[in-house]
mmCIF file of C-alpha atoms in Angstrom:
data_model
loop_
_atom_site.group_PDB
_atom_site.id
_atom_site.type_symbol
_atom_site.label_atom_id
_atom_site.label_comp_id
_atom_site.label_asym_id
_atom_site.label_seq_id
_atom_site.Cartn_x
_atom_site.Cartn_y
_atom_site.Cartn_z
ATOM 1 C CA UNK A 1 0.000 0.000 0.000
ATOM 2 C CA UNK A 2 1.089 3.401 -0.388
ATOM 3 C CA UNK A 3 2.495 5.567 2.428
ATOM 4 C CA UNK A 4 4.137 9.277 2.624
ATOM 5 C CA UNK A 5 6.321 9.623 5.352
ATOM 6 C CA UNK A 6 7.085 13.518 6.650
ATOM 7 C CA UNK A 7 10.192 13.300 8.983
ATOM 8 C CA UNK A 8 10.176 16.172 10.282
ATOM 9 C CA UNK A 9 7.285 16.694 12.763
ATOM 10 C CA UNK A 10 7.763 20.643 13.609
ATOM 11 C CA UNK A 11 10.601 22.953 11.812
ATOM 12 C CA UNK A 12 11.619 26.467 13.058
ATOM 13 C CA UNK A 13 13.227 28.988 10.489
ATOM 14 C CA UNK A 14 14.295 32.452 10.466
ATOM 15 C CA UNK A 15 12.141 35.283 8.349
ATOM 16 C CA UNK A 16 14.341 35.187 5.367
ATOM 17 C CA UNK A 17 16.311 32.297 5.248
ATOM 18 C CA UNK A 18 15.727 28.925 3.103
ATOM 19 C CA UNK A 19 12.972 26.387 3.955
ATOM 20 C CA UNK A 20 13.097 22.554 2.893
ATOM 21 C CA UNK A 21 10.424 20.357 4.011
ATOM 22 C CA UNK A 22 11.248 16.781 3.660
ATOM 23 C CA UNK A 23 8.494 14.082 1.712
ATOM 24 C CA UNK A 24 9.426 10.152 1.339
ATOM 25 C CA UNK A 25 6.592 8.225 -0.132
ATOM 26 C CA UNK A 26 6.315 3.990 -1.062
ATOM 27 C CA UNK A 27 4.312 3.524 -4.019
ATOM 28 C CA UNK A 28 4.517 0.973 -6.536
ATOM 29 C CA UNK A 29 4.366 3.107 -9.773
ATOM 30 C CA UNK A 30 5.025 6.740 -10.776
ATOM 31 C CA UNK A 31 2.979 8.470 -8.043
ATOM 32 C CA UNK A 32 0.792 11.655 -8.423
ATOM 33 C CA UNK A 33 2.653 13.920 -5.868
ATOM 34 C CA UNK A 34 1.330 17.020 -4.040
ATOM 35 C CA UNK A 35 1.825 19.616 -1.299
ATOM 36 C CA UNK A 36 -0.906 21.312 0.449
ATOM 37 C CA UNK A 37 -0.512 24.078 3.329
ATOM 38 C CA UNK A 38 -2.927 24.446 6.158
ATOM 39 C CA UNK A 39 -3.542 27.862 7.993
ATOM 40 C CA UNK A 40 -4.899 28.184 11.362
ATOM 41 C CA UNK A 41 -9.069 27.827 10.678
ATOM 42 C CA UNK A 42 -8.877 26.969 6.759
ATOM 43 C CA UNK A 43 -8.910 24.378 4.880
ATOM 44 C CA UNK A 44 -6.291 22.734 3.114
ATOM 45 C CA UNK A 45 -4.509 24.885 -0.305
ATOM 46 C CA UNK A 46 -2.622 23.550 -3.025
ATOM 47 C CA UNK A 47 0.998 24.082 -3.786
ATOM 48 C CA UNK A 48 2.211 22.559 -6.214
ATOM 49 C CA UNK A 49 1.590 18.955 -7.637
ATOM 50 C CA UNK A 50 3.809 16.503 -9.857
ATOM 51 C CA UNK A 51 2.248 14.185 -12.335
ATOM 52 C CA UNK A 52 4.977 13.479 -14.928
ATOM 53 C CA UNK A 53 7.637 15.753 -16.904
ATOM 54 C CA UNK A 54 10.366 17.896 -15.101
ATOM 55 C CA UNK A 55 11.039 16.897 -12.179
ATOM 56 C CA UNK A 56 11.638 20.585 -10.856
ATOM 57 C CA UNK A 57 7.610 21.492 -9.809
ATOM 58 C CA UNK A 58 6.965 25.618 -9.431
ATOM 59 C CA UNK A 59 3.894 26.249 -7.189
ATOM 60 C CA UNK A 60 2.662 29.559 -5.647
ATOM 61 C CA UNK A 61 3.974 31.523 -2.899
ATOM 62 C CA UNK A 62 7.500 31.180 -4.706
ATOM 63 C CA UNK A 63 7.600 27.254 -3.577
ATOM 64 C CA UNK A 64 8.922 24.806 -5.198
ATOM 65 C CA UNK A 65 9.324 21.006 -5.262
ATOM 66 C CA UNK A 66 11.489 18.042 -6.632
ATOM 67 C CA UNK A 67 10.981 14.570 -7.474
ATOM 68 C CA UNK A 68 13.669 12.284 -6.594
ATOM 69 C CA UNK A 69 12.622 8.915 -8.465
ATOM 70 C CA UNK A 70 15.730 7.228 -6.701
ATOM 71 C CA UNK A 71 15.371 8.423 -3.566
ATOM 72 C CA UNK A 72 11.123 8.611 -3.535
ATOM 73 C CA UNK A 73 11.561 11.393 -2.331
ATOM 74 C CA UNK A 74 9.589 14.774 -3.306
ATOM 75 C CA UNK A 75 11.122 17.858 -1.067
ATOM 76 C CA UNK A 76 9.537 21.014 -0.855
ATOM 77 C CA UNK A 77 11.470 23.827 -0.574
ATOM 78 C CA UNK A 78 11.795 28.116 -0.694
ATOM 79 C CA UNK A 79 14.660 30.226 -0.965
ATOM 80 C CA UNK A 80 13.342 33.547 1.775
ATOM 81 C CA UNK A 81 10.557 32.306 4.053
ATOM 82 C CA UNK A 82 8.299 34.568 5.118
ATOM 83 C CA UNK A 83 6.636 35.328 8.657
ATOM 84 C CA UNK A 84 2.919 34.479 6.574
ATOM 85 C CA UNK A 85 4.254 30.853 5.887
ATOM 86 C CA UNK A 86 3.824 29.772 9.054
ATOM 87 C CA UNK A 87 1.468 26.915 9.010
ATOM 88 C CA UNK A 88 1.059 23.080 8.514
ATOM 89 C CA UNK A 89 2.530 21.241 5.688
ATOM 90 C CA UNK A 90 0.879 18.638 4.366
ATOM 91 C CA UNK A 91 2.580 16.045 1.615
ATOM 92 C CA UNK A 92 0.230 13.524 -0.489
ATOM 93 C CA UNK A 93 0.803 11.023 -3.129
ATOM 94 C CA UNK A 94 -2.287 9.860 -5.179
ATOM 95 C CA UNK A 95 -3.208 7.001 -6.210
ATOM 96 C CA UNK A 96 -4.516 5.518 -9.646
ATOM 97 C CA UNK A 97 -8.393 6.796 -8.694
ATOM 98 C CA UNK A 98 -9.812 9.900 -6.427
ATOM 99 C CA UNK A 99 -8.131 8.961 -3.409
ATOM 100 C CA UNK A 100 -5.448 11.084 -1.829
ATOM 101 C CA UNK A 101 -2.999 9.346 0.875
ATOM 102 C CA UNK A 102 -1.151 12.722 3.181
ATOM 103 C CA UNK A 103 1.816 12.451 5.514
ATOM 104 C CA UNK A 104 1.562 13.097 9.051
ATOM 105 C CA UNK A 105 2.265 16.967 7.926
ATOM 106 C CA UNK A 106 5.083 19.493 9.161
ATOM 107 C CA UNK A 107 4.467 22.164 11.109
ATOM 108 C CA UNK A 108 6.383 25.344 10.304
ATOM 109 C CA UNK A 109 7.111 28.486 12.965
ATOM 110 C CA UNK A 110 8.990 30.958 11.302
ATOM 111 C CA UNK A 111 10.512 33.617 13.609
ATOM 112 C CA UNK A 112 11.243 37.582 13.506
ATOM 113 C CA UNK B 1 -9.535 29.919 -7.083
ATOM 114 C CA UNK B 2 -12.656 27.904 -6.636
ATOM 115 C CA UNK B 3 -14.137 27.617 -2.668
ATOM 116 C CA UNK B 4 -15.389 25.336 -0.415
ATOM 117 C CA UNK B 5 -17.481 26.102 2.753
ATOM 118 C CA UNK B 6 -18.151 23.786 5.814
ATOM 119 C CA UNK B 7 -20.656 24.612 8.327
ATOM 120 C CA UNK B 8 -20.665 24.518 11.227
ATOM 121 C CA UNK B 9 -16.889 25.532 11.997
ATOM 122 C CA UNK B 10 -17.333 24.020 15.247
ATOM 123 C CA UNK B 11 -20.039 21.866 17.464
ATOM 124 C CA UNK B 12 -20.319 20.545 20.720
ATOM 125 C CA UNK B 13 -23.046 18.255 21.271
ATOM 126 C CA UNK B 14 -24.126 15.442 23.963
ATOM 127 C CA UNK B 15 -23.217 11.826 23.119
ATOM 128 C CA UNK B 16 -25.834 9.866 21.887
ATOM 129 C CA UNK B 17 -27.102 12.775 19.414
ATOM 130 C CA UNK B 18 -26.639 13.357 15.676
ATOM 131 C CA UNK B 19 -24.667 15.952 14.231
ATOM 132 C CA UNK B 20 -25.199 16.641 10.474
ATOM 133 C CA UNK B 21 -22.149 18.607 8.906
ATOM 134 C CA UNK B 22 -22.430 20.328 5.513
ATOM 135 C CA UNK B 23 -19.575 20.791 2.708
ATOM 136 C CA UNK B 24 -20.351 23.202 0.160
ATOM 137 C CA UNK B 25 -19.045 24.214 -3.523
ATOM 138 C CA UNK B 26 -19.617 27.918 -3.619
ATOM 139 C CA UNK B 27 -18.352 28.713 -7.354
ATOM 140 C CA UNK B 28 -18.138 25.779 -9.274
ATOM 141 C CA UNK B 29 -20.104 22.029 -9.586
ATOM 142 C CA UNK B 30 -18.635 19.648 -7.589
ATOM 143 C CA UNK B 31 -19.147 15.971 -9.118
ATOM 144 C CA UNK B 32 -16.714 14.639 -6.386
ATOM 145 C CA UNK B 33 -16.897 14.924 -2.937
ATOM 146 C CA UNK B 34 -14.564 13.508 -0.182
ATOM 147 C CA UNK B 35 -14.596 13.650 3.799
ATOM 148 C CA UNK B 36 -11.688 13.256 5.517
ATOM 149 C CA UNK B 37 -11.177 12.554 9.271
ATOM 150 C CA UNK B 38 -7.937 14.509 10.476
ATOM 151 C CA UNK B 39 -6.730 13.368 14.362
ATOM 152 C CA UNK B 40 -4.525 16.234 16.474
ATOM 153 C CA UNK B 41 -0.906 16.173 15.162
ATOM 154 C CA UNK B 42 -1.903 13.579 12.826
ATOM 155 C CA UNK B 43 -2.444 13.395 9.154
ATOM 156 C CA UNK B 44 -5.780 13.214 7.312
ATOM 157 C CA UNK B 45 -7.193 10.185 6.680
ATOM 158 C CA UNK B 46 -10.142 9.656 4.017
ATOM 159 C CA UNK B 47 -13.724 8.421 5.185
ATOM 160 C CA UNK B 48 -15.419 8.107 1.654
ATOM 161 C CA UNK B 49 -15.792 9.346 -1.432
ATOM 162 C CA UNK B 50 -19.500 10.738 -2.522
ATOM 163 C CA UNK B 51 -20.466 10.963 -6.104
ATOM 164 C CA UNK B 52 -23.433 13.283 -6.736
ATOM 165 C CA UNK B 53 -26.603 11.461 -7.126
ATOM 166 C CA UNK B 54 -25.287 8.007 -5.744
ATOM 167 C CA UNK B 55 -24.167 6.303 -2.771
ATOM 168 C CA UNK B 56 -21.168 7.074 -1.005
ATOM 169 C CA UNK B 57 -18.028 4.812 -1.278
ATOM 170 C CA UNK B 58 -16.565 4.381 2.430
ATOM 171 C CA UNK B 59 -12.899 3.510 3.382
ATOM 172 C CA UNK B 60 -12.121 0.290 4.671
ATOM 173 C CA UNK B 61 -13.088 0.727 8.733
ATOM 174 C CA UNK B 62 -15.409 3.240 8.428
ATOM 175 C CA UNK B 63 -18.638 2.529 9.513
ATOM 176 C CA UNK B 64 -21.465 3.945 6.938
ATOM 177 C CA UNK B 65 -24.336 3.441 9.178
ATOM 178 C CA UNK B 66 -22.902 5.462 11.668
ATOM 179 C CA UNK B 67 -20.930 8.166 9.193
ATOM 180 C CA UNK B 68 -23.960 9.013 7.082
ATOM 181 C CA UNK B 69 -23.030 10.747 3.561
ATOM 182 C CA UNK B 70 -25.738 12.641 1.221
ATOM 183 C CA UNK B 71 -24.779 13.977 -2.175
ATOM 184 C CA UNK B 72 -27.869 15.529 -3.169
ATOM 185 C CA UNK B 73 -26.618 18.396 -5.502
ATOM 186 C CA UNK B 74 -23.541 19.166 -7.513
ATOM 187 C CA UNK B 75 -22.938 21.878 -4.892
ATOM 188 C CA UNK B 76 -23.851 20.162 -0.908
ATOM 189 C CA UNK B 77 -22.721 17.521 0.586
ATOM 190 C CA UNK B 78 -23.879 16.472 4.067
ATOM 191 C CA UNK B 79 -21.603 13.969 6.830
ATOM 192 C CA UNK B 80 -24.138 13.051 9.814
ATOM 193 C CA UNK B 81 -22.568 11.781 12.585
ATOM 194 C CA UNK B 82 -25.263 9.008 13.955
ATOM 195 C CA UNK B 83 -25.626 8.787 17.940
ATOM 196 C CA UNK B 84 -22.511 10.330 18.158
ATOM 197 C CA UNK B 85 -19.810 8.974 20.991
ATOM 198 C CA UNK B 86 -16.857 10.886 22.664
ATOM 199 C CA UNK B 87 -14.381 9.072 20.495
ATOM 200 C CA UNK B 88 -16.104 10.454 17.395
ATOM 201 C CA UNK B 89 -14.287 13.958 18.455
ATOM 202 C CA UNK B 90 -11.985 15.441 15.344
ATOM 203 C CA UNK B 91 -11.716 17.340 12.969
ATOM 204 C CA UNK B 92 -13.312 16.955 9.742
ATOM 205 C CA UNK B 93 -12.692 18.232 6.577
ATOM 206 C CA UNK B 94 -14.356 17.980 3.240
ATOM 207 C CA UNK B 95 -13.208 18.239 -0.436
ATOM 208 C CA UNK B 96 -14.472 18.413 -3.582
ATOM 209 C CA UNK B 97 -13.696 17.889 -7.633
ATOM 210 C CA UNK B 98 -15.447 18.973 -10.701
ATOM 211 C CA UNK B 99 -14.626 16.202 -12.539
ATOM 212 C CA UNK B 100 -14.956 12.468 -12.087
ATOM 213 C CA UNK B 101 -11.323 12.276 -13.986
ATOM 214 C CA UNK B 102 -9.677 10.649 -11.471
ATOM 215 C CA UNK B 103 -6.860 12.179 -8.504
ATOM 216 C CA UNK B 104 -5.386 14.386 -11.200
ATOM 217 C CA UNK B 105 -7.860 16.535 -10.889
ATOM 218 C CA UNK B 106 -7.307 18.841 -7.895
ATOM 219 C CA UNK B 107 -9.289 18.651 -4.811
ATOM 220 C CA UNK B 108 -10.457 21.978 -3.399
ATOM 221 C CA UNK B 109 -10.509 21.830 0.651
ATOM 222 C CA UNK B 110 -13.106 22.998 2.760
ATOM 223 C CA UNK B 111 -11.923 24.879 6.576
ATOM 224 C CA UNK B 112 -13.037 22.094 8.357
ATOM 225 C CA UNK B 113 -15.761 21.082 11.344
ATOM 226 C CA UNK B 114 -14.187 20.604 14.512
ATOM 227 C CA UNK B 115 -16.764 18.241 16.609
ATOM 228 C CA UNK B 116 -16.584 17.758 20.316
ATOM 229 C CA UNK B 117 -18.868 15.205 21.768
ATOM 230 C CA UNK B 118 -19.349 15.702 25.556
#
């Protein structure tokens, strides 16, 4: 069965400096990849996603993500964090119908 | 970008009651609908998966006579939690699709129903 593993339960990062959030996922075949963020009170908001192509995924808020075939790995990353990224992280791999399988999620404080 | 509304935001209620939670599509059809189930500090996990105008599909574990699901319009969805139980507490979170096509299509979140049962 498929799984997404998030290492990293809580990261803290300085406004301004680089942000990589760490997504490990078992799935048998090419996997439909995605990152979501969760604010305090609201739902769930799309990053980025990865279905096939370049491997190098540009999403919005100036994130980014890469899939690592060897390594099953799909890392989400951002050069200058700012204070309004704060929030939960969430990384999912799809499946081959509707359904969505998400990591335990990363929780991100950014401070001043 | 297209919305999603969940009402209530919150509810407490006594155990042994119903609580019916709605998931809305404010802007666009929604011919896919999904609850999810998301524990503290833990990551969401899928109840079922609603098609408008038929019966719910439930994840393995998940009791349907208990976690009722309605699909009635391309736009509602409705999760009633039957004779609800303190371990039924969490958060619970909607999503829908416009198209049937499959998990490439994106799923558009709703904020969420946290449920307390006393």
């Amino acid at each position: 069965a498929q799984s997404v593993t998030q290492p990293d339960i809580h990261i803290t990062v300085s406004e301004g400096a680089s942000l990589e959030l760490r997504c490990n996922y078992s799935y048998g075949a090419t996997p439909y990849l995605f990152w979501y963020v969760q604010s305090p009170g609201q739902g769930l908001q799309l990053l980025l996603k990865y279905f096939s192509g370049d491997t190098l995924v540009q999403g919005i808020k100036g994130f980014e993500a890469e899939f690592k075939r060897s390594q099953s790995s799909f890392n989400l990353r951002k050069p200058s964090v700012h204070w309004s990224d704060a929030a939960e992280y969430f990384c999912a791999v799809g499946v081959n119908d509707y359904k969505l399988s998400f990591g335990a999620g990363t929780t991100v404080t950014v401070r001043a | 970008g297209a919305v999603v509304s969940q009402h209530p935001s919150w509810v407490i209620c006594k155990s042994g009651t119903s609580v019916k939670i709605e998931c809305r599509s404010l802007d666009f059809q929604a011919t896919t609908m999904f609850w999810y189930r998301q524990f503290p500090k833990q990551s969401l996990m899928l109840m079922a998966t609603s098609n408008e105008g038929s019966k719910a599909t439930y994840e393995q574990g998940v009791e349907k006579d208990k976690f009722l699901i309605n699909h009635a319009s391309l736009t509602l969805s409705t999760l009633t939690v039957t004779s609800a139980h303190p371990e039924d507490s969490s958060f619970y979170i909607c999503s829908a699709s416009e198209t049937s096509g499959g998990v490439q299509e994106t799923q558009y979140f709703g904020p969420g129903t946290r449920l307390l049962v006393l």
